[in-house]
Amino acid sequence: MKFVTSLLNRRAFVALAAASMLAGALHSAPASAADVTIPIIVKDTTSFYWQIVLAGARKAGKDLGVNVPELGAQAETDVNGQISILENAVASNPAAIVISPTEFKALGKPIDEAASKVKVIGIDSGADSKAFTSFLTTDNVQGGRVAADGLAAAIGAANGGKVEGKVALITALPGAGSLEQRKQGFIEQIKAKYPGLELVADKYADGQATTGLNIATDLITANPDLKGIFASNLIMAQGVGQAIAENKLAGKVGLIGFDSDEKLIKFLNDGVISGLVVQDPYRMGYDGIKTALAASKGEKVEANVDTGANLVTKANMKDPKIDALLNPKLN
């Protein structure tokens, strides 16, 4: 009973916080932007990846003269919190809304309901809804294929050109649209192109880096001949990278992660991580607001926009294009 009460209190707090943030953004906005408000709702405002998305949205707001409240829960696992935030955002009568759904199924109906009142632009992850006016994202199936190619290359480089052995896949959470698509692409590519690789484990975590660390440690213990792991988001890559480092397996067990932050870049420099599949979150945030503004004016916008994915290795991380993705401007 205490747990239920606590959960209800937390949801109420999230809803109130979202309403307060929206009200504050509206009242503090300059007069030139006060009549055009487009909230952006991300999965987790504390994550470096989502901070880059918000930075892109913030810059778009400045460039376009739009008030952009920056909203989101404190963790990607807080599905109900994001639903409450979306409902409050709709109630504030914005020009449009930009959102990255936390969970595919659960956000479907809330987005349908929101889109009956306001234009909704989706970024990064999908939802069980056909009501998005436009959707901007990485082709996550292709991102999974890129990860498989990167892992195969790392395994070949460490084993005299032989691309064979046991590999594993660790997904941060079940049911997240983008993560399921990365998983799909990775598995399809392994089966289609690398018959020498055997997928011996396909694990789900709970969104916590320590869980990724523990899962990877158990896999390494159970499979001393393991050749590679794909950790399909930033948090899992942090945990799995830590497991590789603690077990002194850098260069012996290949690791491909997804997205980047200072910790993962250091792992890449140190040889703990073989490669990172890096998206363009800044562009998602910027173009999300730009597209939402156009849609709110009745202008025609693209239904689907692929914002791209790149494999970053120690060999190419200093290239100007890659460096800009690894070190985006947050202000």
mmCIF file of C-alpha atoms in Angstrom:
data_model
loop_
_atom_site.group_PDB
_atom_site.id
_atom_site.type_symbol
_atom_site.label_atom_id
_atom_site.label_comp_id
_atom_site.label_asym_id
_atom_site.label_seq_id
_atom_site.Cartn_x
_atom_site.Cartn_y
_atom_site.Cartn_z
ATOM 1 C CA MET A 1 0.000 0.000 0.000
ATOM 2 C CA LYS A 2 2.863 2.349 0.832
ATOM 3 C CA PHE A 3 4.372 1.620 -2.612
ATOM 4 C CA VAL A 4 1.084 2.476 -4.373
ATOM 5 C CA THR A 5 0.721 5.699 -2.399
ATOM 6 C CA SER A 6 4.317 6.630 -3.142
ATOM 7 C CA LEU A 7 3.838 5.927 -6.839
ATOM 8 C CA LEU A 8 0.683 8.036 -6.976
ATOM 9 C CA ASN A 9 2.414 10.849 -5.139
ATOM 10 C CA ARG A 10 5.316 10.696 -7.584
ATOM 11 C CA ARG A 11 3.003 10.836 -10.576
ATOM 12 C CA ALA A 12 1.202 13.813 -9.065
ATOM 13 C CA PHE A 13 4.554 15.482 -8.456
ATOM 14 C CA VAL A 14 5.653 14.885 -12.047
ATOM 15 C CA ALA A 15 2.393 16.313 -13.370
ATOM 16 C CA LEU A 16 2.629 19.379 -11.138
ATOM 17 C CA ALA A 17 6.288 19.882 -12.039
ATOM 18 C CA ALA A 18 5.493 19.728 -15.743
ATOM 19 C CA ALA A 19 2.658 22.220 -15.356
ATOM 20 C CA SER A 20 4.911 24.527 -13.350
ATOM 21 C CA MET A 21 7.678 24.325 -15.968
ATOM 22 C CA LEU A 22 5.222 25.131 -18.730
ATOM 23 C CA ALA A 23 3.737 28.041 -16.814
ATOM 24 C CA GLY A 24 7.170 29.403 -16.000
ATOM 25 C CA ALA A 25 8.307 29.114 -19.590
ATOM 26 C CA LEU A 26 5.216 30.921 -20.809
ATOM 27 C CA HIS A 27 5.478 33.777 -18.321
ATOM 28 C CA SER A 28 9.245 34.251 -18.692
ATOM 29 C CA ALA A 29 9.306 34.131 -22.494
ATOM 30 C CA PRO A 30 10.049 37.312 -24.396
ATOM 31 C CA ALA A 31 7.052 39.005 -25.978
ATOM 32 C CA SER A 32 8.166 38.045 -29.496
ATOM 33 C CA ALA A 33 7.931 34.351 -28.632
ATOM 34 C CA ALA A 34 5.053 34.388 -26.141
ATOM 35 C CA ASP A 35 2.393 33.645 -28.760
ATOM 36 C CA VAL A 36 4.216 30.599 -30.198
ATOM 37 C CA THR A 37 5.001 27.835 -27.715
ATOM 38 C CA ILE A 38 6.226 24.382 -28.741
ATOM 39 C CA PRO A 39 7.146 22.125 -25.809
ATOM 40 C CA ILE A 40 9.645 19.338 -26.349
ATOM 41 C CA ILE A 41 9.208 16.210 -24.220
ATOM 42 C CA VAL A 42 12.202 13.866 -23.963
ATOM 43 C CA LYS A 43 12.600 10.524 -22.211
ATOM 44 C CA ASP A 44 15.064 11.589 -19.523
ATOM 45 C CA THR A 45 16.192 15.148 -18.861
ATOM 46 C CA THR A 46 19.228 13.949 -16.854
ATOM 47 C CA SER A 47 20.859 11.944 -19.674
ATOM 48 C CA PHE A 48 23.661 13.469 -21.758
ATOM 49 C CA TYR A 49 22.031 12.216 -24.958
ATOM 50 C CA TRP A 50 18.749 13.969 -24.182
ATOM 51 C CA GLN A 51 20.572 17.108 -23.068
ATOM 52 C CA ILE A 52 21.992 17.277 -26.604
ATOM 53 C CA VAL A 53 18.468 16.910 -28.031
ATOM 54 C CA LEU A 54 17.288 19.726 -25.754
ATOM 55 C CA ALA A 55 20.245 21.899 -26.779
ATOM 56 C CA GLY A 56 19.248 21.539 -30.422
ATOM 57 C CA ALA A 57 15.641 22.407 -29.593
ATOM 58 C CA ARG A 58 16.772 25.396 -27.512
ATOM 59 C CA LYS A 59 18.846 26.744 -30.408
ATOM 60 C CA ALA A 60 15.927 26.301 -32.800
ATOM 61 C CA GLY A 61 13.718 28.237 -30.407
ATOM 62 C CA LYS A 62 16.188 31.122 -30.371
ATOM 63 C CA ASP A 63 16.657 31.097 -34.141
ATOM 64 C CA LEU A 64 12.944 30.870 -34.920
ATOM 65 C CA GLY A 65 11.544 33.094 -32.157
ATOM 66 C CA VAL A 66 9.660 30.233 -30.521
ATOM 67 C CA ASN A 67 9.183 29.559 -26.821
ATOM 68 C CA VAL A 68 10.393 25.980 -26.177
ATOM 69 C CA PRO A 69 9.628 24.517 -22.716
ATOM 70 C CA GLU A 70 12.057 21.639 -22.091
ATOM 71 C CA LEU A 71 10.147 18.798 -20.465
ATOM 72 C CA GLY A 72 10.730 15.162 -19.546
ATOM 73 C CA ALA A 73 10.855 12.661 -16.724
ATOM 74 C CA GLN A 74 13.924 11.840 -14.631
ATOM 75 C CA ALA A 75 14.334 8.335 -16.079
ATOM 76 C CA GLU A 76 13.428 6.515 -19.278
ATOM 77 C CA THR A 77 11.566 3.950 -17.175
ATOM 78 C CA ASP A 78 9.038 6.549 -15.966
ATOM 79 C CA VAL A 79 6.416 5.896 -18.621
ATOM 80 C CA ASN A 80 3.487 7.188 -16.548
ATOM 81 C CA GLY A 81 5.428 10.328 -15.728
ATOM 82 C CA GLN A 82 5.894 11.100 -19.422
ATOM 83 C CA ILE A 83 2.199 10.505 -20.111
ATOM 84 C CA SER A 84 1.309 13.022 -17.377
ATOM 85 C CA ILE A 85 3.756 15.533 -18.836
ATOM 86 C CA LEU A 86 2.239 15.091 -22.308
ATOM 87 C CA GLU A 87 -1.287 15.606 -20.979
ATOM 88 C CA ASN A 88 -0.256 18.808 -19.191
ATOM 89 C CA ALA A 89 1.547 20.054 -22.289
ATOM 90 C CA VAL A 90 -1.579 19.548 -24.406
ATOM 91 C CA ALA A 91 -3.682 21.340 -21.762
ATOM 92 C CA SER A 92 -1.449 24.430 -22.118
ATOM 93 C CA ASN A 93 -2.687 24.879 -25.736
ATOM 94 C CA PRO A 94 0.710 25.002 -27.494
ATOM 95 C CA ALA A 95 1.176 25.575 -31.219
ATOM 96 C CA ALA A 96 2.546 22.016 -31.531
ATOM 97 C CA ILE A 97 4.365 19.387 -29.437
ATOM 98 C CA VAL A 98 7.605 17.491 -30.040
ATOM 99 C CA ILE A 99 7.991 14.193 -28.177
ATOM 100 C CA SER A 100 10.217 11.148 -27.961
ATOM 101 C CA PRO A 101 7.983 8.374 -26.577
ATOM 102 C CA THR A 102 9.453 6.305 -23.752
ATOM 103 C CA GLU A 103 7.565 3.130 -24.603
ATOM 104 C CA PHE A 104 5.990 2.026 -27.885
ATOM 105 C CA LYS A 105 2.680 0.546 -26.717
ATOM 106 C CA ALA A 106 1.969 2.679 -23.666
ATOM 107 C CA LEU A 107 2.369 6.024 -25.480
ATOM 108 C CA GLY A 108 0.214 5.065 -28.460
ATOM 109 C CA LYS A 109 -3.190 6.094 -27.103
ATOM 110 C CA PRO A 110 -1.936 9.233 -25.279
ATOM 111 C CA ILE A 111 -0.326 10.440 -28.516
ATOM 112 C CA ASP A 112 -3.526 9.692 -30.458
ATOM 113 C CA GLU A 113 -5.451 11.785 -27.938
ATOM 114 C CA ALA A 114 -2.883 14.597 -28.014
ATOM 115 C CA ALA A 115 -2.865 14.673 -31.816
ATOM 116 C CA SER A 116 -6.654 15.165 -31.881
ATOM 117 C CA LYS A 117 -6.000 18.607 -30.347
ATOM 118 C CA VAL A 118 -2.547 19.667 -31.529
ATOM 119 C CA LYS A 119 0.116 18.744 -34.117
ATOM 120 C CA VAL A 120 2.513 16.139 -32.673
ATOM 121 C CA ILE A 121 6.021 15.672 -34.044
ATOM 122 C CA GLY A 122 7.851 12.498 -33.028
ATOM 123 C CA ILE A 123 11.615 12.214 -32.608
ATOM 124 C CA ASP A 124 14.021 9.340 -31.895
ATOM 125 C CA SER A 125 11.575 6.584 -30.878
ATOM 126 C CA GLY A 126 8.242 5.506 -32.264
ATOM 127 C CA ALA A 127 4.902 4.802 -30.610
ATOM 128 C CA ASP A 128 1.858 2.694 -31.448
ATOM 129 C CA SER A 129 0.200 5.624 -33.182
ATOM 130 C CA LYS A 130 -0.345 6.818 -36.725
ATOM 131 C CA ALA A 131 -1.137 10.345 -35.567
ATOM 132 C CA PHE A 132 2.337 11.897 -35.825
ATOM 133 C CA THR A 133 2.380 14.763 -38.304
ATOM 134 C CA SER A 134 6.078 14.062 -38.882
ATOM 135 C CA PHE A 135 8.642 11.695 -37.417
ATOM 136 C CA LEU A 136 12.386 12.409 -37.248
ATOM 137 C CA THR A 137 14.650 9.589 -36.191
ATOM 138 C CA THR A 138 17.663 7.470 -36.871
ATOM 139 C CA ASP A 139 16.828 4.429 -38.971
ATOM 140 C CA ASN A 140 17.338 2.223 -35.939
ATOM 141 C CA VAL A 141 17.123 -1.036 -37.880
ATOM 142 C CA GLN A 142 19.983 0.248 -40.013
ATOM 143 C CA GLY A 143 21.748 1.352 -36.826
ATOM 144 C CA GLY A 144 21.588 -2.242 -35.607
ATOM 145 C CA ARG A 145 23.079 -3.417 -38.900
ATOM 146 C CA VAL A 146 25.890 -0.867 -38.564
ATOM 147 C CA ALA A 147 26.556 -2.201 -35.054
ATOM 148 C CA ALA A 148 26.740 -5.779 -36.351
ATOM 149 C CA ASP A 149 29.212 -4.748 -39.061
ATOM 150 C CA GLY A 150 31.297 -2.875 -36.502
ATOM 151 C CA LEU A 151 31.363 -5.809 -34.094
ATOM 152 C CA ALA A 152 32.286 -8.240 -36.882
ATOM 153 C CA ALA A 153 35.167 -5.956 -37.927
ATOM 154 C CA ALA A 154 36.421 -5.743 -34.343
ATOM 155 C CA ILE A 155 36.265 -9.513 -33.889
ATOM 156 C CA GLY A 156 38.088 -10.045 -37.179
ATOM 157 C CA ALA A 157 40.808 -7.557 -36.226
ATOM 158 C CA ALA A 158 41.380 -9.319 -32.893
ATOM 159 C CA ASN A 159 41.399 -12.836 -34.370
ATOM 160 C CA GLY A 160 43.604 -12.735 -37.423
ATOM 161 C CA GLY A 161 40.784 -11.877 -39.790
ATOM 162 C CA LYS A 162 38.487 -14.677 -38.597
ATOM 163 C CA VAL A 163 34.956 -13.398 -37.987
ATOM 164 C CA GLU A 164 33.688 -16.220 -35.834
ATOM 165 C CA GLY A 165 32.755 -17.021 -32.257
ATOM 166 C CA LYS A 166 30.120 -16.251 -29.647
ATOM 167 C CA VAL A 167 28.465 -12.846 -29.383
ATOM 168 C CA ALA A 168 25.799 -11.350 -27.129
ATOM 169 C CA LEU A 169 23.208 -8.581 -27.251
ATOM 170 C CA ILE A 170 22.135 -6.498 -24.246
ATOM 171 C CA THR A 171 19.085 -4.229 -24.531
ATOM 172 C CA ALA A 172 18.415 -1.567 -21.895
ATOM 173 C CA LEU A 173 14.639 -2.047 -21.610
ATOM 174 C CA PRO A 174 11.924 -4.188 -23.186
ATOM 175 C CA GLY A 175 9.312 -2.480 -25.349
ATOM 176 C CA ALA A 176 11.191 0.682 -26.367
ATOM 177 C CA GLY A 177 10.608 1.151 -30.107
ATOM 178 C CA SER A 178 14.097 2.360 -31.042
ATOM 179 C CA LEU A 179 15.818 -0.369 -29.005
ATOM 180 C CA GLU A 180 13.685 -3.140 -30.477
ATOM 181 C CA GLN A 181 14.535 -1.883 -33.967
ATOM 182 C CA ARG A 182 18.278 -1.863 -33.191
ATOM 183 C CA LYS A 183 17.958 -5.410 -31.887
ATOM 184 C CA GLN A 184 16.123 -6.447 -35.058
ATOM 185 C CA GLY A 185 18.751 -4.949 -37.354
ATOM 186 C CA PHE A 186 21.646 -6.427 -35.383
ATOM 187 C CA ILE A 187 20.226 -9.955 -35.369
ATOM 188 C CA GLU A 188 19.224 -9.814 -39.043
ATOM 189 C CA GLN A 189 22.690 -8.648 -40.083
ATOM 190 C CA ILE A 190 24.484 -11.294 -38.026
ATOM 191 C CA LYS A 191 22.361 -14.038 -39.591
ATOM 192 C CA ALA A 192 22.646 -12.667 -43.133
ATOM 193 C CA LYS A 193 26.341 -11.720 -43.298
ATOM 194 C CA TYR A 194 28.279 -13.460 -40.552
ATOM 195 C CA PRO A 195 27.559 -17.195 -40.372
ATOM 196 C CA GLY A 196 30.622 -17.666 -38.173
ATOM 197 C CA LEU A 197 29.086 -15.595 -35.373
ATOM 198 C CA GLU A 198 26.785 -17.305 -32.879
ATOM 199 C CA LEU A 199 24.366 -15.211 -30.828
ATOM 200 C CA VAL A 200 24.469 -16.999 -27.464
ATOM 201 C CA ALA A 201 22.625 -14.430 -25.356
ATOM 202 C CA ASP A 202 19.902 -11.850 -25.983
ATOM 203 C CA LYS A 203 19.314 -10.088 -22.658
ATOM 204 C CA TYR A 204 17.075 -7.295 -21.386
ATOM 205 C CA ALA A 205 18.124 -5.054 -18.505
ATOM 206 C CA ASP A 206 16.178 -2.518 -16.423
ATOM 207 C CA GLY A 207 17.680 0.672 -17.793
ATOM 208 C CA GLN A 208 20.433 0.849 -15.166
ATOM 209 C CA ALA A 209 24.162 0.800 -15.957
ATOM 210 C CA THR A 210 24.868 -1.439 -12.946
ATOM 211 C CA THR A 211 22.482 -4.022 -14.341
ATOM 212 C CA GLY A 212 24.317 -3.920 -17.667
ATOM 213 C CA LEU A 213 27.571 -4.401 -15.757
ATOM 214 C CA ASN A 214 26.174 -7.410 -13.900
ATOM 215 C CA ILE A 215 24.661 -9.021 -17.001
ATOM 216 C CA ALA A 216 27.919 -8.605 -18.928
ATOM 217 C CA THR A 217 29.977 -9.989 -16.028
ATOM 218 C CA ASP A 218 27.731 -13.060 -15.854
ATOM 219 C CA LEU A 219 27.988 -13.550 -19.627
ATOM 220 C CA ILE A 220 31.774 -13.315 -19.521
ATOM 221 C CA THR A 221 31.901 -15.830 -16.673
ATOM 222 C CA ALA A 222 29.535 -18.263 -18.398
ATOM 223 C CA ASN A 223 31.226 -17.847 -21.804
ATOM 224 C CA PRO A 224 34.994 -17.465 -21.360
ATOM 225 C CA ASP A 225 35.326 -17.687 -25.155
ATOM 226 C CA LEU A 226 32.902 -14.810 -25.779
ATOM 227 C CA LYS A 227 34.118 -12.662 -28.682
ATOM 228 C CA GLY A 228 31.811 -9.662 -28.674
ATOM 229 C CA ILE A 229 28.857 -7.752 -27.211
ATOM 230 C CA PHE A 230 26.468 -5.186 -28.633
ATOM 231 C CA ALA A 231 25.085 -2.847 -25.941
ATOM 232 C CA SER A 232 22.285 -1.016 -27.718
ATOM 233 C CA ASN A 233 22.144 2.293 -25.844
ATOM 234 C CA LEU A 234 24.381 4.682 -23.916
ATOM 235 C CA ILE A 235 23.559 3.430 -20.418
ATOM 236 C CA MET A 236 24.116 -0.220 -21.311
ATOM 237 C CA ALA A 237 27.373 0.637 -23.065
ATOM 238 C CA GLN A 238 28.574 2.306 -19.863
ATOM 239 C CA GLY A 239 27.812 -0.779 -17.788
ATOM 240 C CA VAL A 240 29.167 -3.306 -20.263
ATOM 241 C CA GLY A 241 32.271 -1.188 -20.838
ATOM 242 C CA GLN A 242 32.896 -1.222 -17.106
ATOM 243 C CA ALA A 243 32.619 -5.028 -17.081
ATOM 244 C CA ILE A 244 35.146 -5.332 -19.926
ATOM 245 C CA ALA A 245 37.537 -2.947 -18.164
ATOM 246 C CA GLU A 246 37.239 -4.667 -14.758
ATOM 247 C CA ASN A 247 37.867 -8.088 -16.304
ATOM 248 C CA LYS A 248 40.829 -6.750 -18.331
ATOM 249 C CA LEU A 249 39.294 -7.905 -21.610
ATOM 250 C CA ALA A 250 39.923 -4.787 -23.696
ATOM 251 C CA GLY A 251 40.901 -5.933 -27.177
ATOM 252 C CA LYS A 252 39.807 -9.495 -26.407
ATOM 253 C CA VAL A 253 36.044 -9.037 -26.218
ATOM 254 C CA GLY A 254 34.772 -6.576 -28.804
ATOM 255 C CA LEU A 255 32.139 -4.090 -27.678
ATOM 256 C CA ILE A 256 29.920 -1.874 -29.816
ATOM 257 C CA GLY A 257 27.835 0.721 -27.999
ATOM 258 C CA PHE A 258 25.185 3.194 -29.125
ATOM 259 C CA ASP A 259 25.449 6.974 -28.588
ATOM 260 C CA SER A 260 28.267 8.696 -26.709
ATOM 261 C CA ASP A 261 29.314 10.693 -23.673
ATOM 262 C CA GLU A 262 32.652 11.450 -21.999
ATOM 263 C CA LYS A 263 32.839 8.021 -20.357
ATOM 264 C CA LEU A 264 32.206 6.130 -23.583
ATOM 265 C CA ILE A 265 34.642 8.315 -25.526
ATOM 266 C CA LYS A 266 37.309 7.512 -22.920
ATOM 267 C CA PHE A 267 36.488 3.809 -23.231
ATOM 268 C CA LEU A 268 36.890 4.171 -27.002
ATOM 269 C CA ASN A 269 40.253 5.896 -26.609
ATOM 270 C CA ASP A 270 41.410 3.216 -24.162
ATOM 271 C CA GLY A 271 40.387 0.342 -26.441
ATOM 272 C CA VAL A 272 37.681 -0.902 -24.057
ATOM 273 C CA ILE A 273 35.018 -0.099 -26.643
ATOM 274 C CA SER A 274 35.598 -1.097 -30.265
ATOM 275 C CA GLY A 275 33.091 1.332 -31.740
ATOM 276 C CA LEU A 276 30.060 3.515 -31.118
ATOM 277 C CA VAL A 277 27.048 3.928 -33.353
ATOM 278 C CA VAL A 278 26.418 7.661 -33.038
ATOM 279 C CA GLN A 279 23.216 9.432 -33.984
ATOM 280 C CA ASP A 280 22.601 13.142 -34.484
ATOM 281 C CA PRO A 281 20.486 14.092 -31.432
ATOM 282 C CA TYR A 282 21.200 17.812 -31.859
ATOM 283 C CA ARG A 283 19.634 17.707 -35.307
ATOM 284 C CA MET A 284 16.626 15.783 -33.940
ATOM 285 C CA GLY A 285 15.988 18.533 -31.407
ATOM 286 C CA TYR A 286 16.592 21.425 -33.803
ATOM 287 C CA ASP A 287 14.696 20.009 -36.765
ATOM 288 C CA GLY A 288 11.955 18.704 -34.473
ATOM 289 C CA ILE A 289 11.105 22.260 -33.380
ATOM 290 C CA LYS A 290 11.566 23.618 -36.913
ATOM 291 C CA THR A 291 9.218 20.967 -38.319
ATOM 292 C CA ALA A 292 6.686 21.512 -35.538
ATOM 293 C CA LEU A 293 6.574 25.247 -36.256
ATOM 294 C CA ALA A 294 6.034 24.632 -39.975
ATOM 295 C CA ALA A 295 3.289 22.088 -39.248
ATOM 296 C CA SER A 296 1.564 24.485 -36.843
ATOM 297 C CA LYS A 297 1.359 27.015 -39.687
ATOM 298 C CA GLY A 298 -0.264 24.454 -41.971
ATOM 299 C CA GLU A 299 2.836 24.027 -44.115
ATOM 300 C CA LYS A 300 3.562 20.653 -45.693
ATOM 301 C CA VAL A 301 6.245 18.648 -43.867
ATOM 302 C CA GLU A 302 7.924 15.332 -44.560
ATOM 303 C CA ALA A 303 6.164 12.398 -42.904
ATOM 304 C CA ASN A 304 9.453 10.614 -42.123
ATOM 305 C CA VAL A 305 12.987 12.005 -41.870
ATOM 306 C CA ASP A 306 16.088 9.845 -41.350
ATOM 307 C CA THR A 307 18.605 11.817 -39.277
ATOM 308 C CA GLY A 308 21.440 9.312 -39.855
ATOM 309 C CA ALA A 309 23.816 7.034 -37.905
ATOM 310 C CA ASN A 310 27.615 6.727 -38.030
ATOM 311 C CA LEU A 311 30.065 4.124 -36.741
ATOM 312 C CA VAL A 312 32.745 5.858 -34.686
ATOM 313 C CA THR A 313 36.040 4.091 -34.052
ATOM 314 C CA LYS A 314 39.341 5.199 -32.583
ATOM 315 C CA ALA A 315 40.599 5.548 -36.163
ATOM 316 C CA ASN A 316 37.967 8.071 -37.321
ATOM 317 C CA MET A 317 36.943 9.874 -34.131
ATOM 318 C CA LYS A 318 39.050 12.950 -34.967
ATOM 319 C CA ASP A 319 37.415 13.481 -38.366
ATOM 320 C CA PRO A 320 35.635 16.879 -38.318
ATOM 321 C CA LYS A 321 32.182 15.418 -39.036
ATOM 322 C CA ILE A 322 32.543 12.757 -36.351
ATOM 323 C CA ASP A 323 34.096 15.152 -33.853
ATOM 324 C CA ALA A 324 31.074 17.447 -34.219
ATOM 325 C CA LEU A 325 28.791 14.535 -33.313
ATOM 326 C CA LEU A 326 30.923 13.518 -30.319
ATOM 327 C CA ASN A 327 31.355 17.066 -29.014
ATOM 328 C CA PRO A 328 28.145 18.991 -29.733
ATOM 329 C CA LYS A 329 27.633 22.513 -28.394
ATOM 330 C CA LEU A 330 25.201 22.369 -25.494
ATOM 331 C CA ASN A 331 24.771 26.113 -24.983
#
